[in-house]
Coordinates of C-alpha atoms in Angstrom, one line a residue:
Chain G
X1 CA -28.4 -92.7 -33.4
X2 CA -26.2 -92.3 -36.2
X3 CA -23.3 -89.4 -35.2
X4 CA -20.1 -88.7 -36.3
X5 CA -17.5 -86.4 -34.4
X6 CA -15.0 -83.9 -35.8
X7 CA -11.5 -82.8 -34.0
X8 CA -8.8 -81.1 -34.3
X9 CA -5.3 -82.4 -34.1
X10 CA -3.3 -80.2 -32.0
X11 CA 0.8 -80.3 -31.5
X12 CA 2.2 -80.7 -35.1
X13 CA 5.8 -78.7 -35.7
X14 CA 5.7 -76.3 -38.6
X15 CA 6.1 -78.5 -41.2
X16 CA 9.5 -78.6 -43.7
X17 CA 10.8 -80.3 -46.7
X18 CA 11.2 -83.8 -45.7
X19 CA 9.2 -84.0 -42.7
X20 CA 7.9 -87.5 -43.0
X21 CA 4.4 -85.8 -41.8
X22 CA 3.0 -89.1 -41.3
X23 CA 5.1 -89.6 -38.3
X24 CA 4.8 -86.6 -37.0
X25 CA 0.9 -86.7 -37.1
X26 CA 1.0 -90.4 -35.3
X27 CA 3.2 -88.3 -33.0
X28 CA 0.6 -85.6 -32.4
X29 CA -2.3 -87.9 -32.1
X30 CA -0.2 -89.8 -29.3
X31 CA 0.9 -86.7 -27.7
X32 CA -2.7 -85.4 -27.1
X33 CA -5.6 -87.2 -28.6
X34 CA -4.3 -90.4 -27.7
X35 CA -6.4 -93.3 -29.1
X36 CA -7.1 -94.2 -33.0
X37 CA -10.1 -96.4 -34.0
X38 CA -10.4 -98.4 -36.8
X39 CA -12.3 -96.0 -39.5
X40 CA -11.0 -93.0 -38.5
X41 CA -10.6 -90.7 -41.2
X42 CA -7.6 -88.3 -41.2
X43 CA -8.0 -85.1 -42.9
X44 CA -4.6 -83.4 -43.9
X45 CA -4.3 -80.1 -45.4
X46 CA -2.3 -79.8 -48.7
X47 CA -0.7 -77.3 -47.3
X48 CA 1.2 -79.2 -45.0
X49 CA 1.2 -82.1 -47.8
X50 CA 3.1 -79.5 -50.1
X51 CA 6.2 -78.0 -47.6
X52 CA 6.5 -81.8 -46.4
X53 CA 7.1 -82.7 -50.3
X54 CA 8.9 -79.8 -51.3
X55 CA 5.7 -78.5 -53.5
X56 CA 6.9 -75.3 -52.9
X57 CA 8.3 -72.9 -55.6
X58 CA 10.8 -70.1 -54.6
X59 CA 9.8 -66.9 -56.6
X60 CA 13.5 -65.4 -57.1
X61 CA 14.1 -68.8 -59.4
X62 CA 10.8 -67.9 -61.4
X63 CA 11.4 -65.7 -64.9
X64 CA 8.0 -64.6 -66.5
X65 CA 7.1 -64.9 -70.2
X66 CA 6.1 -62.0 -71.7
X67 CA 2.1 -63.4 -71.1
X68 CA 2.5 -63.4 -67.3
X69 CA 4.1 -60.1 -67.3
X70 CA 1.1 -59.1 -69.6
X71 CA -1.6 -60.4 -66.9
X72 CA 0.0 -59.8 -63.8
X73 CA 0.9 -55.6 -65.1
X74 CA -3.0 -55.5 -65.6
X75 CA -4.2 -56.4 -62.8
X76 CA -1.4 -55.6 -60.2
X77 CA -0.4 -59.0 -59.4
X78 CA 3.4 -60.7 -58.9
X79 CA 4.4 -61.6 -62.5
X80 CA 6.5 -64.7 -60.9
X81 CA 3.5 -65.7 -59.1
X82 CA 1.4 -65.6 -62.5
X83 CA 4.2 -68.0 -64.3
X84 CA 4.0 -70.2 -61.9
X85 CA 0.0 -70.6 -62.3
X86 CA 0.4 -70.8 -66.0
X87 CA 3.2 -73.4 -65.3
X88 CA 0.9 -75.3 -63.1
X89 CA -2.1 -75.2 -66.0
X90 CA -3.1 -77.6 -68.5
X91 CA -6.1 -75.4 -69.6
X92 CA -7.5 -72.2 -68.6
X93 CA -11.0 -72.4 -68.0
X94 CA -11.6 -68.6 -67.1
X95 CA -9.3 -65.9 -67.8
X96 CA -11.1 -62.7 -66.4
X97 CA -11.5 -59.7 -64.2
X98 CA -8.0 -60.4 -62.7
X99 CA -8.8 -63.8 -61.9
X100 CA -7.5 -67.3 -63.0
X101 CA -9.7 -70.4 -62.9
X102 CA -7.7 -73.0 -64.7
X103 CA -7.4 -76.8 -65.0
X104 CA -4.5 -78.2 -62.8
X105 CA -2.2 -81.4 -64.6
X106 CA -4.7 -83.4 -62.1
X107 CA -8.0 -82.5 -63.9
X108 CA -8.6 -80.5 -60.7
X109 CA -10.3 -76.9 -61.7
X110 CA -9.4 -73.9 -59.5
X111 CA -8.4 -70.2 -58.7
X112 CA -4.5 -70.1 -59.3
X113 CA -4.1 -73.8 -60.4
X114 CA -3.5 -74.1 -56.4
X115 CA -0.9 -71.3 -56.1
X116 CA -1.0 -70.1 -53.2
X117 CA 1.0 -67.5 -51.1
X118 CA -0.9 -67.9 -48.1
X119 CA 0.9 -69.4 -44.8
X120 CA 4.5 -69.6 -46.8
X121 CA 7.3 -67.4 -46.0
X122 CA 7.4 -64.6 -48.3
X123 CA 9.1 -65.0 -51.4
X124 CA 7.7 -68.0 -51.9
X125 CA 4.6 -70.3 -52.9
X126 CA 2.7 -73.6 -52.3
X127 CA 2.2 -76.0 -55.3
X128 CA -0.4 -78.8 -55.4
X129 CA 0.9 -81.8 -54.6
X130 CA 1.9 -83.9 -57.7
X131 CA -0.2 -86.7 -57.1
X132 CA -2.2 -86.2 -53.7
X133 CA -3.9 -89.6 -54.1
X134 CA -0.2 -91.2 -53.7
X135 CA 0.0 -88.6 -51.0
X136 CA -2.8 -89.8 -48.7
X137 CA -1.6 -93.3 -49.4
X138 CA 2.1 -92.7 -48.2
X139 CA 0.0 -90.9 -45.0
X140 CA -2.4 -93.8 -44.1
X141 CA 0.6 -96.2 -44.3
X142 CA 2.4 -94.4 -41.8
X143 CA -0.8 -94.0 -39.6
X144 CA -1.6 -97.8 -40.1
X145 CA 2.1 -98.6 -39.2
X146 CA 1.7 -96.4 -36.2
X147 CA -1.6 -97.9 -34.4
X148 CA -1.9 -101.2 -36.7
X149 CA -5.6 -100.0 -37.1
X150 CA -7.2 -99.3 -40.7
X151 CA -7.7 -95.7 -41.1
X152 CA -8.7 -93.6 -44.2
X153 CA -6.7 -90.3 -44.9
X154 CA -7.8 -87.2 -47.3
X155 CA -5.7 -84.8 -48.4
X156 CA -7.9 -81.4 -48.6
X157 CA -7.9 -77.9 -50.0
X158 CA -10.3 -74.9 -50.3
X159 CA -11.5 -74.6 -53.8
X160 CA -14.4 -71.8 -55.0
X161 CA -17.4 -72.9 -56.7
X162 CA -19.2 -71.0 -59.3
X163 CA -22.2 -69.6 -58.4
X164 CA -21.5 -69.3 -54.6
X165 CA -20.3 -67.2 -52.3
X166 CA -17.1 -68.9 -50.4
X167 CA -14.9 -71.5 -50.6
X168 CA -15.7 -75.1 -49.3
X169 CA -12.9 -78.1 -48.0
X170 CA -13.0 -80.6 -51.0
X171 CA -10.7 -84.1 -51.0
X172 CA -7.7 -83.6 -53.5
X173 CA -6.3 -87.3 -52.3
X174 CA -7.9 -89.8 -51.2
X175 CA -7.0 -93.6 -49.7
X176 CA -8.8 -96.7 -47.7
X177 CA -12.3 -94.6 -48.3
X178 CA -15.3 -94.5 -51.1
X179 CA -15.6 -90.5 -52.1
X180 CA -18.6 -91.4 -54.2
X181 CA -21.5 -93.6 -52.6
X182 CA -24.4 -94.5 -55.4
X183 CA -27.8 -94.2 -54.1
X184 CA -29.1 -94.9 -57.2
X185 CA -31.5 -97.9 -57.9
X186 CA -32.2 -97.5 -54.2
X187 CA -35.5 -97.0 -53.4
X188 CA -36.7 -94.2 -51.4
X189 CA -39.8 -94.9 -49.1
X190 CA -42.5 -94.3 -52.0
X191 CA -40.6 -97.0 -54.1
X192 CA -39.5 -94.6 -56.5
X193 CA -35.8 -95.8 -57.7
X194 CA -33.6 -92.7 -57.0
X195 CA -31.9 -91.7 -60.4
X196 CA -29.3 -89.7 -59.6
X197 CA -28.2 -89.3 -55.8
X198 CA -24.5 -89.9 -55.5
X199 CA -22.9 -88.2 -52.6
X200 CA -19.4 -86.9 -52.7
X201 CA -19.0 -88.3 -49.1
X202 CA -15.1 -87.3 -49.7
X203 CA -15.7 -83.6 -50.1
X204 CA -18.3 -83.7 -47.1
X205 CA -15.8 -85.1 -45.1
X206 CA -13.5 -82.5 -45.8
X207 CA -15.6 -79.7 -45.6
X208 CA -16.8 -81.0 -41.9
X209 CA -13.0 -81.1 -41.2
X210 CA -12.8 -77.5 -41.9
X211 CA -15.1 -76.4 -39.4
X212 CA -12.7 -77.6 -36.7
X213 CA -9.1 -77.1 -39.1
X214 CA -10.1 -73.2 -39.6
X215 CA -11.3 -72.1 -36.0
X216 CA -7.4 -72.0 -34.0
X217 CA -4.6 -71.5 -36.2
X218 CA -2.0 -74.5 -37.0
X219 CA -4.2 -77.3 -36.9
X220 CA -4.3 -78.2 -40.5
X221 CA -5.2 -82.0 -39.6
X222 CA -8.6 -83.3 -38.7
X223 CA -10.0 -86.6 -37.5
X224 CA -13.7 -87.5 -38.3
X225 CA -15.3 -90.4 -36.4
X226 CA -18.5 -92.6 -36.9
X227 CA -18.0 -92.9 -40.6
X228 CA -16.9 -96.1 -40.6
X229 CA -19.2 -96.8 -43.4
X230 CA -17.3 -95.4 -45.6
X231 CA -14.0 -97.4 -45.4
X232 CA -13.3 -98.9 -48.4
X233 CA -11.7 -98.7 -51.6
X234 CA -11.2 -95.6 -53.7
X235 CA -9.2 -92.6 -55.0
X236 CA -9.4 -88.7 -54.9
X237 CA -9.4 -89.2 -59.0
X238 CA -12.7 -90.3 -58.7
X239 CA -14.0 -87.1 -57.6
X240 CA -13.1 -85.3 -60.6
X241 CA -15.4 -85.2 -63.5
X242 CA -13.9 -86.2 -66.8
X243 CA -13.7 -83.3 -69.2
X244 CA -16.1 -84.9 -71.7
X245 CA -19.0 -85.5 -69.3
X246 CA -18.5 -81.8 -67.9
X247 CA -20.5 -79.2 -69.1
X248 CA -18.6 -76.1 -67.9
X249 CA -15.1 -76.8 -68.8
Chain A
X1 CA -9.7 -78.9 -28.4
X2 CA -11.9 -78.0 -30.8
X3 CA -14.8 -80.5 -31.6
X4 CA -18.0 -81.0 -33.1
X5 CA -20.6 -83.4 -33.3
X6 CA -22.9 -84.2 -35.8
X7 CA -26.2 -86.1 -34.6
X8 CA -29.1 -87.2 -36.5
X9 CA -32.4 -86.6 -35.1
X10 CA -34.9 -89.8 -35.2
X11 CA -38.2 -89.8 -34.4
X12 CA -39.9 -87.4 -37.1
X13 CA -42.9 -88.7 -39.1
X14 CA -43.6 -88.0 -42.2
X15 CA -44.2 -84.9 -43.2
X16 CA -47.2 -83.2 -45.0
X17 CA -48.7 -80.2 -46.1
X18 CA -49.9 -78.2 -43.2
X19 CA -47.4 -79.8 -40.1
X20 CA -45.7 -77.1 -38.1
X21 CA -42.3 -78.3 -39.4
X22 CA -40.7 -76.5 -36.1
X23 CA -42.9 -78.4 -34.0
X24 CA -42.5 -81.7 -35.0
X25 CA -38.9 -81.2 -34.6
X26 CA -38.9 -80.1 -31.4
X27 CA -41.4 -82.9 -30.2
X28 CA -38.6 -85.2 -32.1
X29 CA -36.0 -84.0 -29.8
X30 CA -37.6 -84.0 -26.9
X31 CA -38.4 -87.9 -26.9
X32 CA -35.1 -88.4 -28.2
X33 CA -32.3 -86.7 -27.9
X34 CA -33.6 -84.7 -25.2
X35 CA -31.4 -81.9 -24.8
X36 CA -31.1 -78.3 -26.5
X37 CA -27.5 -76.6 -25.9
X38 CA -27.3 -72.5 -26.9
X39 CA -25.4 -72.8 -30.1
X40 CA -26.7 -75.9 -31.9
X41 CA -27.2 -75.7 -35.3
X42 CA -30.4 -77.3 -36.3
X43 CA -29.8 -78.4 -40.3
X44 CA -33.0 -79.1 -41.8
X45 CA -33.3 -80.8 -45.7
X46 CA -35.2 -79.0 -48.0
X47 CA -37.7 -82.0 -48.5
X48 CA -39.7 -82.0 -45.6
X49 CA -39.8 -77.9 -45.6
X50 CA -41.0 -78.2 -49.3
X51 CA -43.6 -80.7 -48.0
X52 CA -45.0 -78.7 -44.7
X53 CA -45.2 -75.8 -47.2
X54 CA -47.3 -77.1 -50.0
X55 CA -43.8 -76.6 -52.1
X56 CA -45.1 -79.9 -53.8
X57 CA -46.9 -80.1 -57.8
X58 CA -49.5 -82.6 -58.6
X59 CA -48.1 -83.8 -62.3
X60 CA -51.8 -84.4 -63.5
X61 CA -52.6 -80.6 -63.1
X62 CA -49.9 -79.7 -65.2
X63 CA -50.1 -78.5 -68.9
X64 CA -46.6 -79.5 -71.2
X65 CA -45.7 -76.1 -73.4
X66 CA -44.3 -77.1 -76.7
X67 CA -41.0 -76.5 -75.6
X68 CA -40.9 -78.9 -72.7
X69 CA -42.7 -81.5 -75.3
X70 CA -40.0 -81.5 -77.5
X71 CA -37.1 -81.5 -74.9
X72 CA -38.9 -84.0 -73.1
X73 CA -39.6 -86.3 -76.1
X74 CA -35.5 -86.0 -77.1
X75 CA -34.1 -86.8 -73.6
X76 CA -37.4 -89.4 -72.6
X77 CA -38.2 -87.0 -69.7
X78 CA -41.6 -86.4 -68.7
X79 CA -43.0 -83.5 -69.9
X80 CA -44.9 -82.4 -66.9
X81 CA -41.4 -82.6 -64.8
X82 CA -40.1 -80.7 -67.5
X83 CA -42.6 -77.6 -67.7
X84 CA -42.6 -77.3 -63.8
X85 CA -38.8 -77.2 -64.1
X86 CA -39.0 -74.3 -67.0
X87 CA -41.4 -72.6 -64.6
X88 CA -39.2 -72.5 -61.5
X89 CA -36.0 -71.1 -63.8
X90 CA -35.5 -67.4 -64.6
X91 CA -32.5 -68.2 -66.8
X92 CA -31.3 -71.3 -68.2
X93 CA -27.7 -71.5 -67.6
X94 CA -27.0 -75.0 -69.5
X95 CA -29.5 -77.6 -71.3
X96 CA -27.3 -80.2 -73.1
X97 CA -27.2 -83.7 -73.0
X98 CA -30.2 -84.4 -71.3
X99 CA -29.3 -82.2 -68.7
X100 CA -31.0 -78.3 -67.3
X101 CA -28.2 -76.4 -65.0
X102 CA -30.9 -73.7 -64.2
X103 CA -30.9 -70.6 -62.0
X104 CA -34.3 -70.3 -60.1
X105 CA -36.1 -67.6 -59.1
X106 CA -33.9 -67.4 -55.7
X107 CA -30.9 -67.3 -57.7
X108 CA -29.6 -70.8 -56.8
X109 CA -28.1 -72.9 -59.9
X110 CA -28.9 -75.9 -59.7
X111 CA -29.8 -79.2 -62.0
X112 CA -33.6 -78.7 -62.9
X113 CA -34.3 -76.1 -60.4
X114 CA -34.5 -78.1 -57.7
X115 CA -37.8 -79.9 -58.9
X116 CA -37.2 -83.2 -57.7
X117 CA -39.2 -86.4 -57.7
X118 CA -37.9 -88.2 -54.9
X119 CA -39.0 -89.0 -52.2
X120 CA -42.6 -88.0 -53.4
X121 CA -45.6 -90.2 -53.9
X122 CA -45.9 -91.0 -57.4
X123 CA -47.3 -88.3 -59.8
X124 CA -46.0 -85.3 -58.1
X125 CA -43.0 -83.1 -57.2
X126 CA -41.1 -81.2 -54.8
X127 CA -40.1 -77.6 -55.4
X128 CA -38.0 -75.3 -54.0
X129 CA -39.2 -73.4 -50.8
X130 CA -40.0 -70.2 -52.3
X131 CA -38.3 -68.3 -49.4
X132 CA -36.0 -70.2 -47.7
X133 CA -34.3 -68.0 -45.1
X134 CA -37.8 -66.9 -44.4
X135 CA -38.3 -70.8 -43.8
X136 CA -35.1 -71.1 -41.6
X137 CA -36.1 -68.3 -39.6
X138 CA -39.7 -69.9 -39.0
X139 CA -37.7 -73.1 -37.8
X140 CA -35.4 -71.1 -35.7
X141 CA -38.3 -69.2 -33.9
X142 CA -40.5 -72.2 -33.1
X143 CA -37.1 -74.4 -32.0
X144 CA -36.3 -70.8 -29.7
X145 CA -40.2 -71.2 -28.4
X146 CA -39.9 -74.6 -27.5
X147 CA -36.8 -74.7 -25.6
X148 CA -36.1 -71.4 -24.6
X149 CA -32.4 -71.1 -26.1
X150 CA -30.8 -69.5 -29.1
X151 CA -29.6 -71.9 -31.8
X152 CA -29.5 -72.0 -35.5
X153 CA -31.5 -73.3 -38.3
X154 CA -29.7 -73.7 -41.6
X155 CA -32.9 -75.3 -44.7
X156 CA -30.4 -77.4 -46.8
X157 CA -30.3 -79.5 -50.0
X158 CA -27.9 -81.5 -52.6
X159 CA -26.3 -79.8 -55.4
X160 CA -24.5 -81.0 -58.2
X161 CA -20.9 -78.7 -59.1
X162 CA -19.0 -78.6 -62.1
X163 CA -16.3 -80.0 -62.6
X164 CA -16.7 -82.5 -59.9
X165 CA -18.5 -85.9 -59.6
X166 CA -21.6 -86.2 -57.1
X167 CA -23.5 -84.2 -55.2
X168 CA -23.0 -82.2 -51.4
X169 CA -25.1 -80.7 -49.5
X170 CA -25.3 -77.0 -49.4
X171 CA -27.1 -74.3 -47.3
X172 CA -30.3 -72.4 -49.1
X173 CA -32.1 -70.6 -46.0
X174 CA -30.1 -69.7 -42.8
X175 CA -31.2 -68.4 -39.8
X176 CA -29.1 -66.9 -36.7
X177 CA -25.4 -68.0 -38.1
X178 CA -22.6 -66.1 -40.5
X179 CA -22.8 -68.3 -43.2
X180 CA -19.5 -66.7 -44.2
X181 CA -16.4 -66.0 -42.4
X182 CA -14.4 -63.7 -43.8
X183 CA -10.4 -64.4 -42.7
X184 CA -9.4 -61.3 -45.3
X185 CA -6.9 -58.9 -43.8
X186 CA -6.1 -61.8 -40.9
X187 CA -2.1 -62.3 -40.7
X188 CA -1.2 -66.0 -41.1
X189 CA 1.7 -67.4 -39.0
X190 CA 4.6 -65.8 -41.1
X191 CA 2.8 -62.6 -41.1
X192 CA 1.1 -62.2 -44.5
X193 CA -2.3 -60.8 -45.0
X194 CA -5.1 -63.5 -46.1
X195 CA -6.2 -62.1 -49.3
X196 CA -9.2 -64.3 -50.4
X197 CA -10.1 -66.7 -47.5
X198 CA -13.5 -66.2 -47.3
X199 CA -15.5 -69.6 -45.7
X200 CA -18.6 -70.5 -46.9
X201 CA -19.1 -72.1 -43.2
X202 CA -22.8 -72.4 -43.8
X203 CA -22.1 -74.9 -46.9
X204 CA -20.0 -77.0 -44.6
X205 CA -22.1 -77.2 -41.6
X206 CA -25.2 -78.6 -44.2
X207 CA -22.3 -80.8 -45.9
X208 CA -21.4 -82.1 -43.0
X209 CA -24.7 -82.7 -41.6
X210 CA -25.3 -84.6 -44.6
X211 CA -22.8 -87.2 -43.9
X212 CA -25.2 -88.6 -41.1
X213 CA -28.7 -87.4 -42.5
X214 CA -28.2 -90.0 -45.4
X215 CA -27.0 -93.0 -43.4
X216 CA -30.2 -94.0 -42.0
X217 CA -33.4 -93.2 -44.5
X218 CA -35.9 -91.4 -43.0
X219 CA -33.5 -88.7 -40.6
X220 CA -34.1 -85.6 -42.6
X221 CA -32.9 -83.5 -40.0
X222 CA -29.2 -83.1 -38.2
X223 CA -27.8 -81.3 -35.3
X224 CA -24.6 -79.7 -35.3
X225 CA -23.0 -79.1 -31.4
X226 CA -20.0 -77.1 -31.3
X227 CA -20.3 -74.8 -33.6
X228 CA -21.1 -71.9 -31.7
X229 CA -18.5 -69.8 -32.3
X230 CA -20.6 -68.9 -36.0
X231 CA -24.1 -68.3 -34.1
X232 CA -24.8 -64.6 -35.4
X233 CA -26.6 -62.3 -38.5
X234 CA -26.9 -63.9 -41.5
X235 CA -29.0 -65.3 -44.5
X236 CA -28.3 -68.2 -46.9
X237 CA -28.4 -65.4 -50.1
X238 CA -25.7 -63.8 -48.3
X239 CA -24.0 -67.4 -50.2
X240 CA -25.8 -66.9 -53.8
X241 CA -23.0 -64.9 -55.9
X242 CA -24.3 -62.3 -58.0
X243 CA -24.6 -62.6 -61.6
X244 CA -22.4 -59.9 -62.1
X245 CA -19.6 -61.1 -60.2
X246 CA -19.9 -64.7 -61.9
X247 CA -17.7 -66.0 -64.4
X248 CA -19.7 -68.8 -64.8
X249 CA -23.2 -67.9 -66.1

């Protein structure tokens, strides 16, 4: 019967600049959850990704342009906070009703570029990190060091979607796992060839992992097992679609 | 710790137009998995709802209008598909490249309006449930008759999003769960106020029953244990934003 399991990690420190967070989540997972099969997917919030790396931008360091003070005066925001987002922005995709939906230097598309005030010390925000598939590589080495056992790592973030209410885990970095699995020219069990089915298995993962990540405070890592399938090849690149095949950017 | 599981029920035949969808489950579980806990939350795919409904189109019975002749003949698409897509939409949110983002009559924007050809015998197609929190709470109510305890029903399917390659599985009809939990005005652990977390839990619950519904063909149906913490009020177009908050249509 095919299952999969979802847990939370318990006992990590509040992560700082320079934490070598891979350790410290081997650490964890000896400390309390004790084993590590081969296949096990780690799911790491950026936001632990970000302090570890220093992705973090002090706000008394930040001078606005004149278009941040602009925005931010209009609709009551922090005008440091706003520079940083433009900073962070290689195209802004929506620009309206106080909010900022804009095109991160990654290709990702989200609220704030990925600025985010939220479980910082005040004064102070998160960036994304610079490149989170390196990110989830530099993790799964450490893990793999740890318990000489193949695991997969995602590094994770709640984005909005259009159209929906809510905001969903997605995979920002990815390493030792497919995001995408291609159903297509399978055939379903009238024979028909499926023509378009290809599963972001990445950002399922790390939406399951935020069912467990959200419900007690300071367990921004999550372990999925029984998706062993899955191991393999592949980046959190290939998740995002490519400007010219998108029709909403 | 917190922990869930994500099972995939075997044992369900296929479906047809007529079968008391809630039934048939329920049977399934009985020979199988066996046991019911309070809490679980049954995730059903659209598919098989559409089928037990008569959601389903015989191509042959269906008349082209000009329009879906011509968009047909310049993308090679059949025409039937076509019209039946154009008569599930009540706005056309993109139609370029061979491709209709369309928003149906539920409000859900989806590609082709969730008319879908898979898994289908030839020469017909599946529609949308026309009520699909009216089909979760059906589920819910025969699962609750045949086992005595409260769980959840969540009627899911596989949406495309912009911006980002494949599809996930998302929540249409929801029965006896908060599809959203709101974490707005919570204090995070240096004391600032949450200002937008706002989970679409019901989103990730059908994503992550996904991840096990797809691994073996023929397991349209998952079970999620653990979970119970979201059992409550709620409907899935408590996750459908309003036009008028939507920056994107």
């Amino acid at each position: 019967m095919a299952e999969i399991n979802v847990v939370a990690l318990p006992g990590l420190p509040e992560i700082v600049r320079g934490d070598e967070l891979g350790v410290l989540i081997a650490n964890a997972v000896t400390k309390t959850i004790r084993t590590v099969n081969i296949g096990d997917i780690f799911i790491v919030a950026q936001k632990i990704v970000s302090k570890a790396e220093g992705a973090v931008v002090k706000l008394d360091e930040v001078t606005p342009s004149p278009a941040a003070e602009e925005w931010a005066a209009a609709h009551q925001k922090d005008p440091r906070v706003v520079e940083v987002i433009f900073r962070e922005s290689r195209r802004i995709v929506r620009m309206e009703r106080g909010i900022i939906i804009a095109e991160t230097r990654h290709g990702f598309v989200c609220a704030n570029a990925g600025v985010d005030a939220s479980n910082v010390p005040a004064g102070f925000v998160t960036l994304l990190p610079p490149d989170p598939d390196a990110s989830a590589e530099r993790l799964r080495d450490a893990l793999i060091g740890a318990f000489g056992r193949s695991v997969a790592t995602i590094v994770s973030d709640s984005f909005g979607r259009p159209w929906r209410e809510g905001v969903v885990n997605v995979a920002l970095g990815v390493a030792g796992l497919r995001p995408l699995v291609d159903y297509r020219g399978c055939l379903d069990p009238f024979g028909r060839r499926l023509e378009s089915t290809v599963m972001a298995i990445a950002d399922e993962l790390a939406s399951a992992a935020e069912l467990v990540m959200r419900k007690t405070a300071g367990t921004p890592v999550a372990i999925v097992r029984g998706a062993v399938e899955w191991v393999g090849e592949g980046t959190g690149r290939m998740l995002v679609r490519d400007a010219s095949r998108d029709l909403f950017r």
